[in-house]
mmCIF file of C-alpha atoms in Angstrom:
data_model
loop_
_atom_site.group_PDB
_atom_site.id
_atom_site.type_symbol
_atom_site.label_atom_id
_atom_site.label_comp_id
_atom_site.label_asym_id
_atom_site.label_seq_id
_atom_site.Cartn_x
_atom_site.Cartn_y
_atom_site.Cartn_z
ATOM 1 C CA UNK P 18 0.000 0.000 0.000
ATOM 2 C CA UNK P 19 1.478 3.309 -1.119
ATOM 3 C CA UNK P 20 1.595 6.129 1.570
ATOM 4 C CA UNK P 21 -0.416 8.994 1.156
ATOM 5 C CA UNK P 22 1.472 12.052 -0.242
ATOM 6 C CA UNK P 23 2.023 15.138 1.653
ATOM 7 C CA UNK P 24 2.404 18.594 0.675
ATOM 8 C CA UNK P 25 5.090 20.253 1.671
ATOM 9 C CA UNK P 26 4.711 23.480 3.710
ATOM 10 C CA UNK P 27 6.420 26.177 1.883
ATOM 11 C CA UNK P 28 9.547 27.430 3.936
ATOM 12 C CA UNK P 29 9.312 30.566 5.981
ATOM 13 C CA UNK P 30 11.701 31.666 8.717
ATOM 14 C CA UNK P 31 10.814 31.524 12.486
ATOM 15 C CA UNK P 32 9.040 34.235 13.696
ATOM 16 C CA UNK P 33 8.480 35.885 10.399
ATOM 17 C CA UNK P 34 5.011 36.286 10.533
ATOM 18 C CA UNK P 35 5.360 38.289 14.063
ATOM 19 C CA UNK P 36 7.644 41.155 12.849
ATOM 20 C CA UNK P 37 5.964 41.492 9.430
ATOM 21 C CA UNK P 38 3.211 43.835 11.348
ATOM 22 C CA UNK P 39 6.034 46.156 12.269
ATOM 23 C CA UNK P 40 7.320 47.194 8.468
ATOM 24 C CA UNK P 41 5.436 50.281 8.796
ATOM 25 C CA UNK P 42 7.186 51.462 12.484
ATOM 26 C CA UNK P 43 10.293 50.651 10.792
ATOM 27 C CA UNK P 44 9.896 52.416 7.942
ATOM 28 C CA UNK P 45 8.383 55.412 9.880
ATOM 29 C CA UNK P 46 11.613 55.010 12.755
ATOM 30 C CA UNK P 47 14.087 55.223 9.697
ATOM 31 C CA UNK P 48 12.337 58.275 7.585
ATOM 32 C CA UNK P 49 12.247 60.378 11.438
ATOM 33 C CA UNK P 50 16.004 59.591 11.861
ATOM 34 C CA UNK P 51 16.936 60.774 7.941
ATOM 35 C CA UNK P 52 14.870 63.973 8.729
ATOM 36 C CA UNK P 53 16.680 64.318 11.555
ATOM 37 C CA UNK P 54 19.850 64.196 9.707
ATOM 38 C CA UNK P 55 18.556 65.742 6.367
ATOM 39 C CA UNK P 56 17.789 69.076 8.920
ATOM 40 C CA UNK P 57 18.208 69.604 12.529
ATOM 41 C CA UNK P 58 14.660 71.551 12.668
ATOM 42 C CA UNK P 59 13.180 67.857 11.777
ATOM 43 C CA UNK P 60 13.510 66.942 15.146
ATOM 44 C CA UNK P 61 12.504 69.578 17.174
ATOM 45 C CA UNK P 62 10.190 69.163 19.377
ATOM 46 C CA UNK P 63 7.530 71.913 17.694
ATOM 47 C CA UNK P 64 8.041 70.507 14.246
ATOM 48 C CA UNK P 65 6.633 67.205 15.972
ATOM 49 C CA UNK P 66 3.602 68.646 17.249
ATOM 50 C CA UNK P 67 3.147 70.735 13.855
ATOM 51 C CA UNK P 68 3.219 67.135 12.444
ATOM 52 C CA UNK P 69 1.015 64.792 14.258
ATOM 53 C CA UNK P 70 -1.249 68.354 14.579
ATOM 54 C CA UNK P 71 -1.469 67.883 10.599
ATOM 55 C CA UNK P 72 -1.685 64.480 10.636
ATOM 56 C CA UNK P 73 -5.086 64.546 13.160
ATOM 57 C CA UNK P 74 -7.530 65.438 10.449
ATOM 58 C CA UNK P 75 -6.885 62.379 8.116
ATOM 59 C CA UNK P 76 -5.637 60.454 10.864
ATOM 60 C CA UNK P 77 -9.357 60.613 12.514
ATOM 61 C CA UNK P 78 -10.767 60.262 9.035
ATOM 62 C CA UNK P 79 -8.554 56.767 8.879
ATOM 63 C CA UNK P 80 -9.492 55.800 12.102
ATOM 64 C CA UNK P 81 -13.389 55.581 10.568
ATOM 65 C CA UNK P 82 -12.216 54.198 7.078
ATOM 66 C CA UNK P 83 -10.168 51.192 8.733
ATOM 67 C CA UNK P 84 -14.052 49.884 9.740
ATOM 68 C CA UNK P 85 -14.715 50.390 6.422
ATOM 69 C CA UNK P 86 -12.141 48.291 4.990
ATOM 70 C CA UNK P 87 -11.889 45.805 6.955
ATOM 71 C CA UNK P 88 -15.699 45.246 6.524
ATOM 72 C CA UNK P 89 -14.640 44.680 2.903
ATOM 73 C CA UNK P 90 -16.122 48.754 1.710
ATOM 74 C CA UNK P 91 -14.473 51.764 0.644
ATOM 75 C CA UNK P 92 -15.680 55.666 0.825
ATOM 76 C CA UNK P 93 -14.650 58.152 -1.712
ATOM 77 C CA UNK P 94 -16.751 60.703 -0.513
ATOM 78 C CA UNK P 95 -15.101 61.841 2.992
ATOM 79 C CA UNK P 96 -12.915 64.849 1.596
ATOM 80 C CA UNK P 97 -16.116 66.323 -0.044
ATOM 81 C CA UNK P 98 -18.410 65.179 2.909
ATOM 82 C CA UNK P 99 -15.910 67.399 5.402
ATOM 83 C CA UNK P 100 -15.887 70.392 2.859
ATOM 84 C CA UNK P 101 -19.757 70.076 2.888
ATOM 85 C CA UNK P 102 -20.228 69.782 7.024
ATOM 86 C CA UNK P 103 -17.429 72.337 7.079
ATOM 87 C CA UNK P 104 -19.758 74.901 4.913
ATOM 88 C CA UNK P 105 -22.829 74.077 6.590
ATOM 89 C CA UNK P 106 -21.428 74.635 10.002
ATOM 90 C CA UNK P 107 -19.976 77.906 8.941
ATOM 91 C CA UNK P 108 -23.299 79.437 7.438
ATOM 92 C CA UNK P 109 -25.164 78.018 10.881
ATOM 93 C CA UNK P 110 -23.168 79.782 13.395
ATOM 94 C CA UNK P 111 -22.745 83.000 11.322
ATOM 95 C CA UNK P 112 -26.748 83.006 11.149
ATOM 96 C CA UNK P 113 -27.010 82.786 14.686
ATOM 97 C CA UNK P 114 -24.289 85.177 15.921
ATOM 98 C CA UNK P 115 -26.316 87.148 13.189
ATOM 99 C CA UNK P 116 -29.465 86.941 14.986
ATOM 100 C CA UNK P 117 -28.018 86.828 18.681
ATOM 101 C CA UNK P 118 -29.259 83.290 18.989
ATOM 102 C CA UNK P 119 -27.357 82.209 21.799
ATOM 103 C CA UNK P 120 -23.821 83.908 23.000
ATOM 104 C CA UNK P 121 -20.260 82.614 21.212
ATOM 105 C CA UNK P 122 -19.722 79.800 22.712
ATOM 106 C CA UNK P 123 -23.331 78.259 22.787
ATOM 107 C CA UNK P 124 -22.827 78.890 18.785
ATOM 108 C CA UNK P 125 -19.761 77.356 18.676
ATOM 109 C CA UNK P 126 -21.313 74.619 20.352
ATOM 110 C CA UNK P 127 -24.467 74.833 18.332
ATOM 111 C CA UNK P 128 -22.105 74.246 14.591
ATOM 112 C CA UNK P 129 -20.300 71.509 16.523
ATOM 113 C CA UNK P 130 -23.867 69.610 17.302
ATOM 114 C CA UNK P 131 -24.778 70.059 13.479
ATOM 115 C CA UNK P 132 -21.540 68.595 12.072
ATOM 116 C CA UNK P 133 -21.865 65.143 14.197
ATOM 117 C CA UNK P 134 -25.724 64.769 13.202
ATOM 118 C CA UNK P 135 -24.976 65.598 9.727
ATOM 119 C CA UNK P 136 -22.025 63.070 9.638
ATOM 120 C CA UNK P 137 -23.990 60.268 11.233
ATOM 121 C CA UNK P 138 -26.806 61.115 8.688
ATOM 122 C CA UNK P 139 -24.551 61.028 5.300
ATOM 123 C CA UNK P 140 -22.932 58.489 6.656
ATOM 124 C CA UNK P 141 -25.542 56.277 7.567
ATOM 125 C CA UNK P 142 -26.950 56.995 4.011
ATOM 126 C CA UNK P 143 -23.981 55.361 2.878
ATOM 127 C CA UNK P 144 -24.301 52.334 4.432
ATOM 128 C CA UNK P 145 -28.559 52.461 3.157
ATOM 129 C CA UNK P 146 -27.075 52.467 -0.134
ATOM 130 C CA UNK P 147 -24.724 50.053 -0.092
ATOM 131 C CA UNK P 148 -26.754 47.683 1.944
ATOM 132 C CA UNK P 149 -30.429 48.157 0.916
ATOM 133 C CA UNK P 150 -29.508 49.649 -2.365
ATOM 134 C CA UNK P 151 -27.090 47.229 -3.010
ATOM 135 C CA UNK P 152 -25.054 49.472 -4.872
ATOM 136 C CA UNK P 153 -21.498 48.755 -5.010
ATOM 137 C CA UNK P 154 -19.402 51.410 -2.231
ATOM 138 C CA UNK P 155 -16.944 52.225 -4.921
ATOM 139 C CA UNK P 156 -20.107 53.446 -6.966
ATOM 140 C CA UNK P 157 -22.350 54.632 -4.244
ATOM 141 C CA UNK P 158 -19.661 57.171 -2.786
ATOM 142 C CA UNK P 159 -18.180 57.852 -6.114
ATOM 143 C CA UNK P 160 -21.731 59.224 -6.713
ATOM 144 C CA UNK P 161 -21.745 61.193 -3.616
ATOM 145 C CA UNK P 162 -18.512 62.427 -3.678
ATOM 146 C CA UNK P 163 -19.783 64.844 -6.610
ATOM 147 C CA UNK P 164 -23.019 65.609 -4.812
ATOM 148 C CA UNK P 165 -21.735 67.002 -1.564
ATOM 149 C CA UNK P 166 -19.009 69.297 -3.464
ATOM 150 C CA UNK P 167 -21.100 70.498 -5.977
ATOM 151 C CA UNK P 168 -23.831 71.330 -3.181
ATOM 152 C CA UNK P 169 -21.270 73.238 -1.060
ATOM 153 C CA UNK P 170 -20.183 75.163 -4.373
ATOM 154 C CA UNK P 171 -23.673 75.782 -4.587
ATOM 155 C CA UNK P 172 -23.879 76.904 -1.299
ATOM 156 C CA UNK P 173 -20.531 79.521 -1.258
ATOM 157 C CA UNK P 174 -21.538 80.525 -4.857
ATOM 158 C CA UNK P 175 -18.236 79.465 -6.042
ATOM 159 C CA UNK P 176 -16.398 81.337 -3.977
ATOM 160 C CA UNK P 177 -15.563 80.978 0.509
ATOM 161 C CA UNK P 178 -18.307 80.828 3.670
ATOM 162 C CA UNK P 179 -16.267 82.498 5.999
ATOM 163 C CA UNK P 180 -17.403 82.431 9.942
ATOM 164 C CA UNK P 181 -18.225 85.402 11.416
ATOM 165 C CA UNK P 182 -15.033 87.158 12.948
ATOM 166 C CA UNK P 183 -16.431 87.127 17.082
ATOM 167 C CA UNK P 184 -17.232 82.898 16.692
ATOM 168 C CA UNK P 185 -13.721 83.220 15.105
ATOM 169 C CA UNK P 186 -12.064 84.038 18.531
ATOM 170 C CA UNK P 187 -13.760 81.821 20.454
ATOM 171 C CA UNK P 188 -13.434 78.970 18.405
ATOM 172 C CA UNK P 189 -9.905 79.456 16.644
ATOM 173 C CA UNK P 190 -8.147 77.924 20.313
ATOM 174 C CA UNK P 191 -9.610 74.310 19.233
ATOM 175 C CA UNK P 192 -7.245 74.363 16.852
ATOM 176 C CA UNK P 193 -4.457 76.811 18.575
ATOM 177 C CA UNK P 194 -4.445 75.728 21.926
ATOM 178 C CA UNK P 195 -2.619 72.986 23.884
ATOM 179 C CA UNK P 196 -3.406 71.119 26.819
ATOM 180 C CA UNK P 197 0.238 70.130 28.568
ATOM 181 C CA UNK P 198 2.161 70.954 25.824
ATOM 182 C CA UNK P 199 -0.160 68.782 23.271
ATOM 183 C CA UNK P 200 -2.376 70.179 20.769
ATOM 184 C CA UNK P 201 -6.070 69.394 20.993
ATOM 185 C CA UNK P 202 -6.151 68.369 18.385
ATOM 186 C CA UNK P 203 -3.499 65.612 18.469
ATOM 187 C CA UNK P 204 -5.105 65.134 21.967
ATOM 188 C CA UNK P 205 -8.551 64.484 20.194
ATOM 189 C CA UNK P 206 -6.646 62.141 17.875
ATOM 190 C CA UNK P 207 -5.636 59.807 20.066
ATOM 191 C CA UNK P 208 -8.625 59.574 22.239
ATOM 192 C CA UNK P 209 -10.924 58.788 18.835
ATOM 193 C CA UNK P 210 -7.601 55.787 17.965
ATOM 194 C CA UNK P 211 -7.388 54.552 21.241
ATOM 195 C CA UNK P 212 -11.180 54.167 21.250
ATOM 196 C CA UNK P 213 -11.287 52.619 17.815
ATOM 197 C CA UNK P 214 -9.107 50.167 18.718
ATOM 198 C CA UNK P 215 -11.092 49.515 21.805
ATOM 199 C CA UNK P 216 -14.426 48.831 19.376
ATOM 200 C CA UNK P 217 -12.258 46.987 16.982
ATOM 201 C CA UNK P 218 -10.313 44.494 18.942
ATOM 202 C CA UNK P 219 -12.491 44.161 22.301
ATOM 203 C CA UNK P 220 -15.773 44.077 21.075
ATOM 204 C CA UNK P 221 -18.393 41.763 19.432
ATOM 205 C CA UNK P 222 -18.994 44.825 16.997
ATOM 206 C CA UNK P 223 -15.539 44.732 15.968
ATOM 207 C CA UNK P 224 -15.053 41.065 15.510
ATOM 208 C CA UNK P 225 -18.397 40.807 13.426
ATOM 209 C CA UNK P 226 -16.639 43.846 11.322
ATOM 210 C CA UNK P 227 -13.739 41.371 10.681
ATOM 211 C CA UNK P 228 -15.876 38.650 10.340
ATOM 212 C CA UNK P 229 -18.030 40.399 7.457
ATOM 213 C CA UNK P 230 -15.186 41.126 5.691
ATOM 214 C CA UNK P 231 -13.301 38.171 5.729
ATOM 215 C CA UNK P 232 -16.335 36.347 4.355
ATOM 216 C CA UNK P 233 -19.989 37.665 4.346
ATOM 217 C CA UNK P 234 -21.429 34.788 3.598
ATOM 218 C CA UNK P 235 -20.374 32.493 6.564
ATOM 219 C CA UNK P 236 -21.022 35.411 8.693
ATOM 220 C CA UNK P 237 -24.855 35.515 7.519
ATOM 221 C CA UNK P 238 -24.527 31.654 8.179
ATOM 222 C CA UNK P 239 -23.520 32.408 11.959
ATOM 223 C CA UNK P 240 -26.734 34.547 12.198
ATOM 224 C CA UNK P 241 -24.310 38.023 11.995
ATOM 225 C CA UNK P 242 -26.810 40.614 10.866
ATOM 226 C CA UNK P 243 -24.313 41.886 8.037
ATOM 227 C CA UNK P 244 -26.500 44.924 6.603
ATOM 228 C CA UNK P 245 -26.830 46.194 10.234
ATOM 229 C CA UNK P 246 -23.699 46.281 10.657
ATOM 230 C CA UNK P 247 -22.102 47.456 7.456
ATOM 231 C CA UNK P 248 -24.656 50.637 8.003
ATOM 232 C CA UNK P 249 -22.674 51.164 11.249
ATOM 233 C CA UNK P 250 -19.354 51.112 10.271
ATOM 234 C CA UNK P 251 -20.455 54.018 7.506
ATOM 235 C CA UNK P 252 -21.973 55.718 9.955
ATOM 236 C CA UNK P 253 -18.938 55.651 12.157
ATOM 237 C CA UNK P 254 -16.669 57.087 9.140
ATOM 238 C CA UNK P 255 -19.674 59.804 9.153
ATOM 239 C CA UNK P 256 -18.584 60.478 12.850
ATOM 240 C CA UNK P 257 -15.146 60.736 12.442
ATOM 241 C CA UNK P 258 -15.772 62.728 9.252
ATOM 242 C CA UNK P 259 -17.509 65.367 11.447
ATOM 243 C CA UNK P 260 -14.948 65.458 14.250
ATOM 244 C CA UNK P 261 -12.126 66.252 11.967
ATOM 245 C CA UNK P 262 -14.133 68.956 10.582
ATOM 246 C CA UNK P 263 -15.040 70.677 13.856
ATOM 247 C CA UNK P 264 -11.049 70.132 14.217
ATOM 248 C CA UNK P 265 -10.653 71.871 10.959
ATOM 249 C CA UNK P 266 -12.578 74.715 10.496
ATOM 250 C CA UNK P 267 -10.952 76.791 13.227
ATOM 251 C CA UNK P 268 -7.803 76.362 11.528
ATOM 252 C CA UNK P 269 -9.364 78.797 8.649
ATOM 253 C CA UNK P 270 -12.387 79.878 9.247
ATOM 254 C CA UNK P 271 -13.577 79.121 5.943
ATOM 255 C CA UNK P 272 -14.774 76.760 3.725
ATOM 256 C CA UNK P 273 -14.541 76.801 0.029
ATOM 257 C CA UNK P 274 -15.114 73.694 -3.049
ATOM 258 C CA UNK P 275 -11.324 73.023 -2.533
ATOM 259 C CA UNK P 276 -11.575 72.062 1.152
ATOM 260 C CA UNK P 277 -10.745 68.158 1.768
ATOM 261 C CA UNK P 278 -9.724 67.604 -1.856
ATOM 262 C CA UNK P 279 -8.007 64.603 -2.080
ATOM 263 C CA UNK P 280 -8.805 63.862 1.994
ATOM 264 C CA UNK P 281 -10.325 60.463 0.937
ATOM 265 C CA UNK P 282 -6.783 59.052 -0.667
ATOM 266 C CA UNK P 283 -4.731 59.785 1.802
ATOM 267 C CA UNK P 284 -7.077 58.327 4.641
ATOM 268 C CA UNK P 285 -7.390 55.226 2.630
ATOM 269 C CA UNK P 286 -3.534 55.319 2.061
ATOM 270 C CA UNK P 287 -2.906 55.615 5.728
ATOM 271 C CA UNK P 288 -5.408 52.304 6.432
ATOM 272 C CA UNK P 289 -3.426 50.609 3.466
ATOM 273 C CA UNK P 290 -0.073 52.261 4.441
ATOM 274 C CA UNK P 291 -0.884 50.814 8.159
ATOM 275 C CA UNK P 292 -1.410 47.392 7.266
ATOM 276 C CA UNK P 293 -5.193 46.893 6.387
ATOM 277 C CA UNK P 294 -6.014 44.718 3.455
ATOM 278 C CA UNK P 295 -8.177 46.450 0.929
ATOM 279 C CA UNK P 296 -9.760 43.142 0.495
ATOM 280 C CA UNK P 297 -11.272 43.458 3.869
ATOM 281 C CA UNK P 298 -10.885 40.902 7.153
ATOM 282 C CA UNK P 299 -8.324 41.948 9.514
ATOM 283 C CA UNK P 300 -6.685 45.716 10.258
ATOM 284 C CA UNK P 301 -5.010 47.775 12.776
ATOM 285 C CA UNK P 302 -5.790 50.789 14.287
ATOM 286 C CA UNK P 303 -2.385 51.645 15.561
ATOM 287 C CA UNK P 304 -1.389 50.653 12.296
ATOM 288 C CA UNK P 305 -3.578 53.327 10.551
ATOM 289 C CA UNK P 306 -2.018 55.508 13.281
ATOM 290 C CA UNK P 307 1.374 54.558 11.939
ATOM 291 C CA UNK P 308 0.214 55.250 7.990
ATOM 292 C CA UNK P 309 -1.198 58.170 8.724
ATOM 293 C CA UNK P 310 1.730 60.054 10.748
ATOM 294 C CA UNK P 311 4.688 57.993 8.064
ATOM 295 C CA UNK P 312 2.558 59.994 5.265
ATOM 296 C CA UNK P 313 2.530 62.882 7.032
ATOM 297 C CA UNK P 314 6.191 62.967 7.609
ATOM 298 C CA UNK P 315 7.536 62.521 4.251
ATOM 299 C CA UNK P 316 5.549 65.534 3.559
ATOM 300 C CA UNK P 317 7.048 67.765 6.399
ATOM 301 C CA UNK P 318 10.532 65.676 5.189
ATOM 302 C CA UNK P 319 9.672 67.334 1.749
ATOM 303 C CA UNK P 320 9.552 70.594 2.870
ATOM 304 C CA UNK P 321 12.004 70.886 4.725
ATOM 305 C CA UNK P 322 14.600 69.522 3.005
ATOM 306 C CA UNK P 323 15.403 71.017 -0.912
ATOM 307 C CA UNK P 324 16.112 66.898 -1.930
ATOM 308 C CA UNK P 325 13.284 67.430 -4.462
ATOM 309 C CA UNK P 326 10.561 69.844 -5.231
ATOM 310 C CA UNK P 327 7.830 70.317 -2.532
ATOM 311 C CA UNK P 328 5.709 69.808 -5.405
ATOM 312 C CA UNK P 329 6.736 66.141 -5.689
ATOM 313 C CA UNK P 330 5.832 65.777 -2.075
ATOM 314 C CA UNK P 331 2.230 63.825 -3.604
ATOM 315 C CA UNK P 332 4.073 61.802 -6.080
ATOM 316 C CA UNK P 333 6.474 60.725 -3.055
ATOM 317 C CA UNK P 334 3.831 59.329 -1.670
ATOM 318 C CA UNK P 335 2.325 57.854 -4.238
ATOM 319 C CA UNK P 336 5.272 55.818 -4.583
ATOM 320 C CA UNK P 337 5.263 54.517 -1.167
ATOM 321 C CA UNK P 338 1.458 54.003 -1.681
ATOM 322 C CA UNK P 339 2.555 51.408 -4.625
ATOM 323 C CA UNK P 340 5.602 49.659 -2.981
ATOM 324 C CA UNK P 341 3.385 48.953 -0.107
ATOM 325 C CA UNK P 342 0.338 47.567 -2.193
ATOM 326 C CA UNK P 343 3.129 45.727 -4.088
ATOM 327 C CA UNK P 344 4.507 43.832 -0.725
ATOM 328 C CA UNK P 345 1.038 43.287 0.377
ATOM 329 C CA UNK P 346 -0.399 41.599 -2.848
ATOM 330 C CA UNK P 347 -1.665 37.847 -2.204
ATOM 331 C CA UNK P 348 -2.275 38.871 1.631
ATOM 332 C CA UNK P 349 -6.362 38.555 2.981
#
């Protein structure tokens, strides 16, 4: 009797698999030290916070797209959703300082109230579409994408909503101000990571998330309610949408058709940058955290240094998009 053949396990080294996770700390230890030796003012300690205070807006936004992902969707739509809630926030508050609704702050905290209802809303329409629609997310947001800027163009006339110069002062400091040295922002940043991470790895949300997207049709077989929660993980992006907005808008004060352009690649990049699949199943949050601030350093890298032309600094990272797509091809 011939003995049953046996297929040899390919050959990978011990422990491999374990320190594979950490190619994109490596990569973002090694850029920090050639910044730091590319230009002394890399490492200062107020170049750091002007980086990770840059990096909060699409770092939030990532946060929300990693649920996304890993539930096997994608949103094109979050650049022009923030440029929308931006506008809309902007023409609320100047109405009521206008009208002597409520004092600053209450109309500070009025816009603020607006921008994490609307985000829920459009993003919860997302997941209707996707899910009851049954319209493909690439299509769906591609759709909406052109919807929400053209409505805020509508909106400004072409042109900028600027807020009203006394909600200005009061509001400019959640952008300006620090708490121990930290921007809010970057303090706002980590809260909404830390707590993603929670919801992702410690929860039965999360692991249906995972489940969902590593194959939605065993998880309808173990009684997962799939459309349920697809519509929540869009409706979390929607959140995190908003909260980098009311993060945003005190930086300018204004909102204009070019706000958020190109916000939705370079959250996506950060998720793919970080380790998440684009075929859905498993991510990281810390990961995203690591995409997000590597991206945003060989930007501040860029300008800093005269290696190449600041106006390469997208192309850069376009390259960096590709060699990591590249290394993660076959993965799930």
């Amino acid at each position: 009797m011939q003995p049953t053949p046996t297929t040899k396990a390919p050959f990978t080294l011990p422990g491999l698999e374990r320190f594979r996770g950490y190619g994109p700390v490596v990569a973002l230890v090694l850029l920090c030290i050639a910044g730091g030796l590319l230009n002394p003012d890399f490492a200062t300690v107020e170049n750091l916070m002007n980086v990770l205070t840059r990096t909060a807006f699409i770092g939030i936004i990532a946060v929300g797209m990693t649920f996304v992902i890993v539930s096997g969707g994608i949103d094109l739509s979050v650049g022009s959703m923030a440029a929308l809630i931006a506008g809309a926030m902007i023409m609320l508050m100047n109405a009521a300082a206008g009208a002597q609704w409520a004092g600053p702050v209450a109309t500070v905290l009025l816009g603020c109230a607006l921008a994490l209802l609307m985000g829920g809303v459009l993003g919860g329409a997302h997941g209707l579409l996707v899910t009851r629609g049954r319209i493909e997310p690439f299509i769906a947001t591609l759709g909406t994408l052109g919807i929400f800027r053209a409505t805020l163009t509508y909106l400004s006339d072409g042109g900028a909503l600027t807020l009203d110069s006394t909600v200005s002062d009061v509001y400019s400091p959640v952008y300006y101000q620090s708490v121990l040295g930290v921007p809010i922002p970057v303090l706002v940043f980590l809260l909404v990571a830390v707590g993603g991470a929670v919801i992702l790895n410690r929860t039965a949300f999360g692991q249906h998330v995972q489940a969902i997207g590593s194959n939605e049709q065993v998880a309808n077989y173990a009684a997962i309610r799939v459309d349920k929660i697809k519509v929540l993980t869009y409706l979390l992006l929607g959140v995190c949408v908003a909260i980098a907005t009311i993060l945003y808008v005190p930086r300018l004060g204004s909102a204009t058709p070019t706000t958020g352009i190109l916000w939705e690649l370079e959250a996506i990049a950060a998720v793919v940058v970080g380790g998440t699949s684009l075929k859905g199943g498993s991510g990281r949050i810390m990961g995203t955290v690591i995409g997000a601030i590597l991206l945003s350093v060989i930007g501040n890298i860029v300008n800093l240094t005269s290696i190449i032309s600041v106006h390469l600094n997208a192309a850069v990272q376009g390259v960096v998009i590709i060699i990591v797509a590249y290394l993660q091809r076959g993965r799930r």
